[in-house]
Amino acid sequence: MGNETESIGIAGAGLLGRLLAWQLLLRGHRVSLFDAGTRAGVDSAAWTAAGMVAPLSEAVVSERPVYDMGLFALAQWPLWVNQLESEHTLWHQQGSLVVSHPQDEAELSQFHRELQYVTETADGYQWVTRPELHDLEPDLSDRFQRGLLLEAEGFLNNRELLSQLLTTIERLGGDCHFECPVNVDEGILYSAGQQYRFDRVIDCRGVGAKPQQPAVRGVRGEVLHVHTREIVLHRPVRLMHPRYQLYIVPKPDHRFVIGATQIESEDRSPMSLQSSLELGSALYTLSPAFAEARILEQPVNLRPTYLDNNPHIETTEGLITVNGLFRHGYLLAPAVVKQVLAEIAGEEDTPFARFLQRPIPNASQGAGHLSSEPLSQEPLSKEPAHD
Ligand SMILES: Cc1cc2nc3c(=O)[nH]c(=O)nc-3n(C[C@H](O)[C@H](O)[C@H](O)COP(=O)(O)OP(=O)(O)OC[C@H]3O[C@@H](n4cnc5c(N)ncnc54)[C@H](O)[C@@H]3O)c2cc1C
């Protein structure tokens, strides 16, 4: 289609659907957006997510292109949020801090070694001493002897971002349909006996695509939201532990998000007692000031994931399927959106094209069916882990 504008139907108004709708409208396309859930997006993984953009933290559990796309995200998110009108700060970039209790120091040292190995440089992170830790986060427990500051990492006020994206989409003339589940085909969306025809359809339904795309699976994640005025944090903090790794992300209005479990299950039922105890007690060991924090929410959702835990874009005439952002949605979305926009514009490949356009892995075909690039080695344990 090249420079021509198109009519585009987008299935799914989670993270990818909203970003793509916004960017396509800015490029003059006519966009209709359909979601099975509500305007707020509470059913999307994007709503449940902590919103961290943490390429170094993720580098040790991902393939190299995930790290490279994460670096791209660190440059792209500030540009994007500057174009959105919000009275709230949507993007924070003061790094993140990784700590461990003295008895778990081996975990922190191992994380450091893995960072060195994966990134091949010492750029972007540094050890901080106990007094430096205190300067960075005065309210953290003084039990931490040292920490790793991952300097460039950032995080989003993701729920406000989703809201602002929708406001902007509607202001730009996007045609939005909520509580309207759809099935997809080339150039067609089907909903409740109706057919909607477009030049092109983009399938961004995350785990909701599974009935039509069995290769997608959901990976359960549980988080705690607490409220307290007893402690202030300026950046995400990760606590290394032999059995689980907790992160805590400061959000507006004295709210903190603590997460997250990573469980091979598509069960969306409420948080288990074990997860609640483990997240809560790890939080308390980060600082006893959390003892009186009030639990506001215990949201649970599924991360949309392919067999290799990597994102994939599949393009046929009239249909682009984009899925599998797993635990890295906010980290990968800028690069994934750039690639989809490039495909629609008929532009040259982006630097991430080769990685994103690899065939979607299918369990029955075996790894030999894939390209020779290595699969992620990330273990998906039943134990809670961080994302
Ligand atoms: C607990 C947890 C913590 C996370 N933390 C982070 C983090 O800190 N940083 C990070 O980068 N990533 C994080 N993620 C991952 C991130 O949330 C996802 O990768 C991202 O949201 C995927 O985006 P998506 O648009 O593909 O899917 P989603 O955001 O899930 O959106 C899919 C949308 O499709 C809609 N839909 C489903 N079925 C249909 C249908 N039939 N018709 C129409 N609409 C439909 C859904 O209602 C939903 O709105 C986290 C995820 C979880 C669960």
Coordinates of C-alpha atoms and ligand atoms in Angstrom, one line a residue:
M1 CA 0.0 0.0 0.0
G2 CA 3.0 2.3 0.5
N3 CA 2.0 5.9 1.3
E4 CA -1.7 5.3 0.8
T5 CA -3.9 5.5 3.9
E6 CA -5.9 2.5 4.8
S7 CA -9.0 1.5 6.8
I8 CA -7.6 -0.6 9.6
G9 CA -9.5 -2.7 12.1
I10 CA -7.7 -3.5 15.4
A11 CA -8.8 -6.4 17.6
G12 CA -7.8 -5.8 21.2
A13 CA -7.4 -2.5 22.9
G14 CA -4.7 -3.5 25.5
L15 CA -1.2 -2.1 25.2
L16 CA -0.4 -2.9 21.6
G17 CA -3.9 -2.2 20.3
R18 CA -4.0 1.3 21.8
L19 CA -0.4 2.2 20.8
L20 CA -1.0 1.0 17.2
A21 CA -4.4 2.8 16.9
W22 CA -2.8 6.1 18.1
Q23 CA 0.2 5.8 15.8
L24 CA -1.8 4.8 12.8
L25 CA -4.3 7.7 13.3
L26 CA -1.3 10.1 13.4
R27 CA -0.3 8.7 10.0
G28 CA -3.7 9.4 8.5
H29 CA -5.2 5.9 8.5
R30 CA -8.8 5.3 9.5
V31 CA -8.9 3.1 12.6
S32 CA -11.5 1.1 14.3
L33 CA -10.6 -0.5 17.6
F34 CA -12.5 -3.4 19.2
D35 CA -12.1 -4.8 22.7
A36 CA -13.9 -7.5 24.6
G37 CA -13.5 -5.6 27.9
T38 CA -14.1 -2.2 29.2
R39 CA -12.7 1.3 28.2
A40 CA -10.4 1.3 31.3
G41 CA -8.8 -1.9 30.0
V42 CA -8.9 -3.8 33.4
D43 CA -9.0 -7.1 31.6
S44 CA -5.7 -6.5 29.7
A45 CA -2.3 -7.7 30.9
A46 CA -1.3 -4.1 30.3
W47 CA -3.6 -2.9 33.2
T48 CA -2.2 -5.5 35.6
A49 CA 1.4 -4.9 34.7
A50 CA 3.9 -3.0 36.8
G51 CA 4.9 -0.9 33.8
M52 CA 8.7 -1.3 34.2
V53 CA 10.9 -0.7 31.2
A54 CA 13.9 -2.6 32.5
P55 CA 16.2 -3.9 29.7
L56 CA 19.1 -4.8 32.0
S57 CA 16.9 -6.5 34.6
E58 CA 15.4 -8.5 31.8
A59 CA 18.6 -9.2 29.9
V60 CA 19.6 -12.0 32.2
V61 CA 16.5 -14.0 31.4
S62 CA 16.0 -13.2 27.7
E63 CA 17.6 -13.3 24.3
R64 CA 19.9 -10.5 23.2
P65 CA 17.3 -8.8 20.9
V66 CA 15.0 -8.3 23.9
Y67 CA 17.7 -6.2 25.5
D68 CA 18.3 -4.3 22.3
M69 CA 14.6 -3.6 21.9
G70 CA 14.6 -2.5 25.5
L71 CA 17.3 0.1 24.8
F72 CA 15.2 1.4 22.0
A73 CA 12.2 1.6 24.4
L74 CA 14.2 3.7 26.8
A75 CA 14.6 6.3 24.0
Q76 CA 11.1 6.0 22.6
W77 CA 8.9 6.2 25.7
P78 CA 9.9 9.7 26.7
L79 CA 9.2 10.9 23.2
W80 CA 5.8 9.2 23.1
V81 CA 4.6 10.4 26.5
N82 CA 5.6 14.0 25.6
Q83 CA 3.0 13.9 22.9
L84 CA 0.2 12.8 25.3
E85 CA -1.6 15.3 27.4
S86 CA -1.8 14.3 31.0
E87 CA -1.7 16.1 34.3
H88 CA 0.2 13.2 35.7
T89 CA 3.8 12.2 35.1
L90 CA 3.6 9.2 32.8
W91 CA 7.3 8.3 32.5
H92 CA 9.9 8.1 35.3
Q93 CA 13.6 7.4 34.6
Q94 CA 15.8 7.4 37.6
G95 CA 17.1 3.9 37.2
S96 CA 16.2 0.9 39.3
L97 CA 18.0 -0.6 42.3
V98 CA 18.8 -4.3 42.9
V99 CA 19.5 -5.4 46.5
S100 CA 19.7 -8.5 48.5
H101 CA 19.8 -9.3 52.2
P102 CA 23.3 -10.3 53.4
Q103 CA 22.5 -14.0 53.5
D104 CA 21.4 -13.8 49.9
E105 CA 24.5 -11.9 48.6
A106 CA 25.3 -14.8 46.3
E107 CA 22.1 -14.1 44.3
L108 CA 23.1 -10.5 43.8
S109 CA 26.7 -11.3 42.8
Q110 CA 25.4 -13.9 40.3
F111 CA 23.0 -11.4 38.9
H112 CA 25.9 -9.0 38.4
R113 CA 28.0 -11.7 36.7
E114 CA 25.1 -12.5 34.4
L115 CA 24.7 -8.8 33.5
Q116 CA 28.4 -8.6 32.6
Y117 CA 28.1 -11.7 30.5
V118 CA 24.9 -10.7 28.6
T119 CA 25.7 -7.1 28.0
E120 CA 29.5 -7.6 27.4
T121 CA 30.1 -4.1 28.9
A122 CA 29.8 -2.4 32.3
D123 CA 27.7 0.3 30.8
G124 CA 24.5 1.3 32.5
Y125 CA 25.0 -0.2 35.9
Q126 CA 27.2 0.3 38.9
W127 CA 27.6 -0.9 42.5
V128 CA 26.5 1.5 45.1
T129 CA 27.7 1.4 48.7
R130 CA 25.5 1.4 51.8
P131 CA 25.8 5.2 52.3
E132 CA 25.1 5.7 48.5
L133 CA 22.1 3.5 48.9
H134 CA 20.9 5.6 51.7
D135 CA 21.3 8.7 49.6
L136 CA 19.3 7.2 46.8
E137 CA 16.5 5.7 48.8
P138 CA 16.7 7.0 52.4
D139 CA 13.6 5.0 53.5
L140 CA 15.0 1.6 52.5
S141 CA 15.9 -0.7 55.3
D142 CA 19.5 -0.1 56.4
R143 CA 20.1 -3.8 56.3
F144 CA 21.4 -3.7 52.7
Q145 CA 25.2 -3.5 52.5
R146 CA 25.3 -2.6 48.9
G147 CA 23.2 -2.6 45.7
L148 CA 23.3 -2.4 42.0
L149 CA 22.0 0.7 40.4
L150 CA 20.8 0.1 36.8
E151 CA 21.0 3.7 35.8
A152 CA 18.9 4.2 32.7
E153 CA 15.9 2.0 33.5
G154 CA 12.4 3.6 33.8
F155 CA 8.8 2.9 34.5
L156 CA 5.5 4.1 33.3
N157 CA 2.4 5.2 35.1
N158 CA 0.8 2.5 32.9
R159 CA -2.9 2.8 33.9
E160 CA -2.9 6.5 33.3
L161 CA -1.1 5.9 30.0
L162 CA -3.8 3.5 28.9
S163 CA -6.4 6.1 29.7
Q164 CA -4.6 8.9 27.9
L165 CA -4.0 6.8 24.8
L166 CA -7.7 6.1 24.6
T167 CA -8.6 9.8 25.0
T168 CA -6.1 10.7 22.3
I169 CA -7.4 8.0 19.9
E170 CA -10.9 9.3 20.2
R171 CA -9.8 12.9 19.8
L172 CA -8.1 11.8 16.6
G173 CA -11.3 10.3 15.3
G174 CA -10.7 6.6 16.2
D175 CA -13.9 4.5 16.2
C176 CA -13.8 2.6 19.4
H177 CA -16.0 -0.4 20.4
F178 CA -15.8 -1.9 23.9
E179 CA -17.4 -5.0 25.4
C180 CA -17.3 -6.2 21.8
P181 CA -15.3 -9.5 21.4
V182 CA -14.2 -10.2 17.9
N183 CA -12.8 -13.0 15.8
V184 CA -10.3 -12.1 13.0
D185 CA -9.7 -13.0 9.4
E186 CA -7.9 -11.3 6.5
G187 CA -9.5 -7.9 6.2
I188 CA -12.5 -8.9 8.3
L189 CA -13.6 -8.7 12.0
Y190 CA -16.6 -10.7 13.2
S191 CA -18.6 -9.8 16.2
A192 CA -22.0 -10.9 17.4
G193 CA -23.2 -11.9 13.9
Q194 CA -21.8 -8.7 12.3
Q195 CA -19.0 -8.5 9.8
Y196 CA -16.7 -5.4 9.6
R197 CA -14.5 -5.1 6.5
F198 CA -11.2 -3.2 6.4
D199 CA -8.2 -2.9 4.1
R200 CA -6.3 -4.6 6.9
V201 CA -6.9 -6.1 10.3
I202 CA -4.4 -6.2 13.2
D203 CA -4.8 -8.9 15.8
C204 CA -3.6 -7.6 19.2
R205 CA -5.8 -9.7 21.4
G206 CA -3.0 -11.1 23.6
V207 CA -4.2 -14.3 25.4
G208 CA -7.7 -13.6 24.0
A209 CA -6.4 -14.7 20.5
K210 CA -5.9 -18.3 21.8
P211 CA -9.1 -19.8 20.4
Q212 CA -7.9 -18.8 16.9
Q213 CA -4.2 -19.1 17.7
P214 CA -3.5 -22.2 19.8
A215 CA 0.2 -21.4 19.9
V216 CA -0.5 -18.6 22.3
R217 CA -0.5 -19.5 26.0
G218 CA -1.1 -17.5 29.1
V219 CA 1.4 -17.3 32.0
R220 CA -0.2 -16.4 35.2
G221 CA 1.1 -13.3 37.1
E222 CA -0.1 -12.0 40.5
V223 CA 0.7 -8.6 42.0
L224 CA -0.2 -6.8 45.2
H225 CA -1.1 -3.1 45.2
V226 CA -0.6 -1.5 48.6
H227 CA -1.0 2.1 50.0
T228 CA 1.2 3.7 52.6
R229 CA 2.5 7.1 53.5
E230 CA 5.2 5.6 55.8
I231 CA 7.7 5.1 53.0
V232 CA 8.8 6.9 49.8
L233 CA 10.7 5.2 47.0
H234 CA 12.0 7.0 44.0
R235 CA 12.6 4.1 41.7
P236 CA 11.7 0.4 41.3
V237 CA 13.6 -1.8 43.7
R238 CA 14.3 -5.5 43.1
L239 CA 15.0 -7.9 45.9
M240 CA 17.1 -10.9 45.0
H241 CA 16.2 -14.1 46.9
P242 CA 17.0 -17.7 46.2
R243 CA 13.3 -18.7 45.7
Y244 CA 11.7 -15.6 44.4
Q245 CA 12.6 -12.2 43.2
L246 CA 10.4 -9.4 44.2
Y247 CA 10.1 -6.0 42.7
I248 CA 8.3 -3.0 44.1
V249 CA 7.4 -0.1 41.8
P250 CA 6.2 3.3 43.3
K251 CA 3.0 4.6 41.7
P252 CA 1.1 7.9 42.2
D253 CA -0.8 8.7 45.4
H254 CA 1.4 6.6 47.7
R255 CA 0.6 3.4 45.9
F256 CA 3.1 0.6 45.4
V257 CA 2.9 -2.4 43.1
I258 CA 4.6 -5.5 44.3
G259 CA 5.2 -8.4 42.0
A260 CA 5.1 -10.7 40.5
T261 CA 4.6 -14.4 40.4
Q262 CA 5.2 -16.3 37.1
I263 CA 3.3 -19.5 37.1
E264 CA 2.7 -21.9 34.1
S265 CA -1.1 -21.7 34.4
E266 CA -4.0 -20.1 32.6
D267 CA -6.0 -19.9 35.8
R268 CA -7.3 -16.4 36.3
S269 CA -8.8 -17.1 39.8
P270 CA -7.8 -14.8 42.7
M271 CA -4.3 -14.7 44.2
S272 CA -3.2 -17.8 46.2
L273 CA -2.5 -17.6 49.9
Q274 CA 1.1 -18.7 49.2
S275 CA 1.7 -15.9 46.7
S276 CA 0.1 -13.4 49.0
L277 CA 2.3 -14.5 51.9
E278 CA 5.5 -14.6 49.8
L279 CA 5.0 -11.2 48.2
G280 CA 3.9 -9.6 51.4
S281 CA 6.7 -11.0 53.6
A282 CA 9.3 -10.1 51.0
L283 CA 7.9 -6.6 51.0
Y284 CA 8.1 -6.4 54.7
T285 CA 11.8 -7.5 54.7
L286 CA 12.5 -4.7 52.2
S287 CA 11.4 -2.2 54.9
P288 CA 9.3 -2.8 58.0
A289 CA 7.7 0.6 57.2
F290 CA 5.4 -1.5 54.9
A291 CA 3.9 -3.3 57.9
E292 CA 0.9 -1.0 58.1
A293 CA 0.4 -0.6 54.4
R294 CA -3.1 -1.3 53.3
I295 CA -3.7 -3.9 50.6
L296 CA -5.8 -2.2 47.9
E297 CA -5.8 -4.9 45.1
Q298 CA -4.4 -8.3 44.3
P299 CA -4.8 -8.4 40.6
V300 CA -4.2 -11.5 38.5
N301 CA -3.7 -11.7 34.8
L302 CA -2.1 -13.8 32.0
R303 CA 1.0 -12.8 30.0
P304 CA 0.5 -13.6 26.3
T305 CA 3.3 -16.0 25.5
Y306 CA 4.6 -18.2 22.7
L307 CA 6.6 -21.4 23.1
D308 CA 9.9 -19.5 22.8
N309 CA 8.8 -16.7 25.1
N310 CA 9.5 -14.2 22.4
P311 CA 7.3 -11.7 20.5
H312 CA 6.3 -12.6 16.9
I313 CA 4.7 -10.6 14.0
E314 CA 3.0 -12.6 11.3
T315 CA 1.8 -10.8 8.2
T316 CA -0.5 -12.1 5.5
E317 CA -2.6 -10.2 2.9
G318 CA -5.0 -8.1 5.0
L319 CA -4.0 -9.5 8.4
I320 CA -1.1 -8.7 10.8
T321 CA -0.9 -10.9 14.0
V322 CA 1.2 -9.5 16.7
N323 CA 1.5 -11.3 20.0
G324 CA 3.8 -13.0 22.6
L325 CA 5.0 -10.0 24.4
F326 CA 5.1 -12.1 27.6
R327 CA 6.5 -10.3 30.6
H328 CA 8.1 -7.6 28.4
G329 CA 5.1 -5.7 26.9
Y330 CA 6.2 -2.2 27.9
L331 CA 9.8 -3.0 27.2
L332 CA 9.2 -4.4 23.7
A333 CA 6.1 -2.4 22.5
P334 CA 8.1 0.6 21.0
A335 CA 10.1 -1.8 18.8
V336 CA 7.2 -4.0 17.9
V337 CA 5.0 -1.0 17.0
K338 CA 7.8 0.5 14.9
Q339 CA 8.0 -2.8 12.9
V340 CA 4.3 -3.1 12.4
L341 CA 4.1 0.6 11.2
A342 CA 7.1 -0.1 8.8
E343 CA 5.3 -3.1 7.3
I344 CA 2.1 -1.1 6.8
A345 CA 4.0 1.8 5.2
G346 CA 5.9 -0.7 3.0
E347 CA 9.2 0.7 4.4
E348 CA 12.5 -1.0 4.7
D349 CA 12.8 -3.4 7.6
T350 CA 13.5 -2.1 11.0
P351 CA 16.6 -3.4 12.9
F352 CA 14.3 -5.8 14.7
A353 CA 12.5 -7.2 11.7
R354 CA 14.5 -10.5 11.5
F355 CA 13.9 -11.3 15.1
L356 CA 10.2 -10.3 15.1
Q357 CA 9.3 -12.0 11.8
R358 CA 10.7 -15.5 12.7
P359 CA 8.0 -18.2 12.4
I360 CA 5.8 -18.7 15.4
P361 CA 7.1 -21.9 17.1
N362 CA 4.7 -24.8 17.3
A363 CA 5.2 -27.5 19.9
S364 CA 4.3 -30.3 17.4
Q365 CA 7.0 -29.2 15.0
G366 CA 9.9 -29.2 17.4
A367 CA 12.7 -26.6 17.6
G368 CA 14.2 -27.8 14.4
H369 CA 11.5 -26.0 12.5
L370 CA 12.8 -22.7 13.8
S371 CA 15.6 -20.6 12.5
S372 CA 19.0 -21.4 13.8
E373 CA 18.9 -18.5 16.3
P374 CA 18.8 -19.9 19.9
L375 CA 15.7 -20.1 21.9
S376 CA 15.3 -18.4 25.2
Q377 CA 16.8 -20.5 28.0
E378 CA 14.5 -19.0 30.6
P379 CA 13.1 -21.6 33.0
L380 CA 9.5 -21.1 33.7
S381 CA 9.3 -22.5 37.2
K382 CA 6.1 -22.9 39.2
E383 CA 7.8 -20.8 41.9
P384 CA 7.0 -17.1 41.9
A385 CA 9.6 -15.1 40.0
H386 CA 9.9 -11.5 39.0
D387 CA 9.0 -10.1 35.6
Ligands
LIG1 C1 1.5 -9.4 36.6 C2 2.1 -8.8 35.3 C3 3.2 -7.9 35.4 C4 3.8 -7.3 34.3 N1 4.7 -6.4 34.4 C5 5.3 -5.9 33.3 C6 6.3 -4.9 33.4 O1 6.6 -4.4 34.5 N2 7.0 -4.5 32.2 C7 6.6 -5.0 31.0 O2 7.3 -4.6 30.0 N3 5.6 -5.9 30.9 C8 5.0 -6.4 32.0 N4 4.0 -7.3 31.8 C9 3.7 -7.8 30.5 C10 2.7 -6.9 29.7 O3 1.6 -6.5 30.5 C11 2.2 -7.6 28.5 O4 3.3 -8.1 27.8 C12 1.4 -6.7 27.6 O5 0.3 -6.1 28.2 C13 0.9 -7.4 26.3 O6 0.2 -6.5 25.5 P1 -0.9 -6.9 24.5 O7 -1.5 -5.7 23.9 O8 -0.3 -8.0 23.6 O9 -2.0 -7.7 25.4 P2 -2.9 -7.1 26.5 O10 -2.4 -5.9 27.1 O11 -3.3 -8.3 27.4 O12 -4.2 -6.6 25.6 C14 -5.0 -7.6 25.0 C15 -6.4 -6.9 24.8 O13 -7.2 -7.8 23.9 C16 -8.5 -7.8 24.4 N5 -9.2 -9.0 23.9 C17 -9.0 -10.3 24.3 N6 -9.8 -11.1 23.5 C18 -10.5 -10.3 22.7 C19 -11.4 -10.5 21.7 N7 -11.9 -11.8 21.3 N8 -11.9 -9.5 21.0 C20 -11.6 -8.2 21.3 N9 -10.6 -7.9 22.3 C21 -10.1 -9.0 22.9 C22 -8.4 -7.8 25.9 O14 -9.6 -7.4 26.6 C23 -7.2 -6.9 26.1 O15 -7.7 -5.5 26.3 C24 3.3 -7.8 33.0 C25 2.3 -8.7 32.9 C26 1.7 -9.2 34.0 C27 0.5 -10.1 33.9

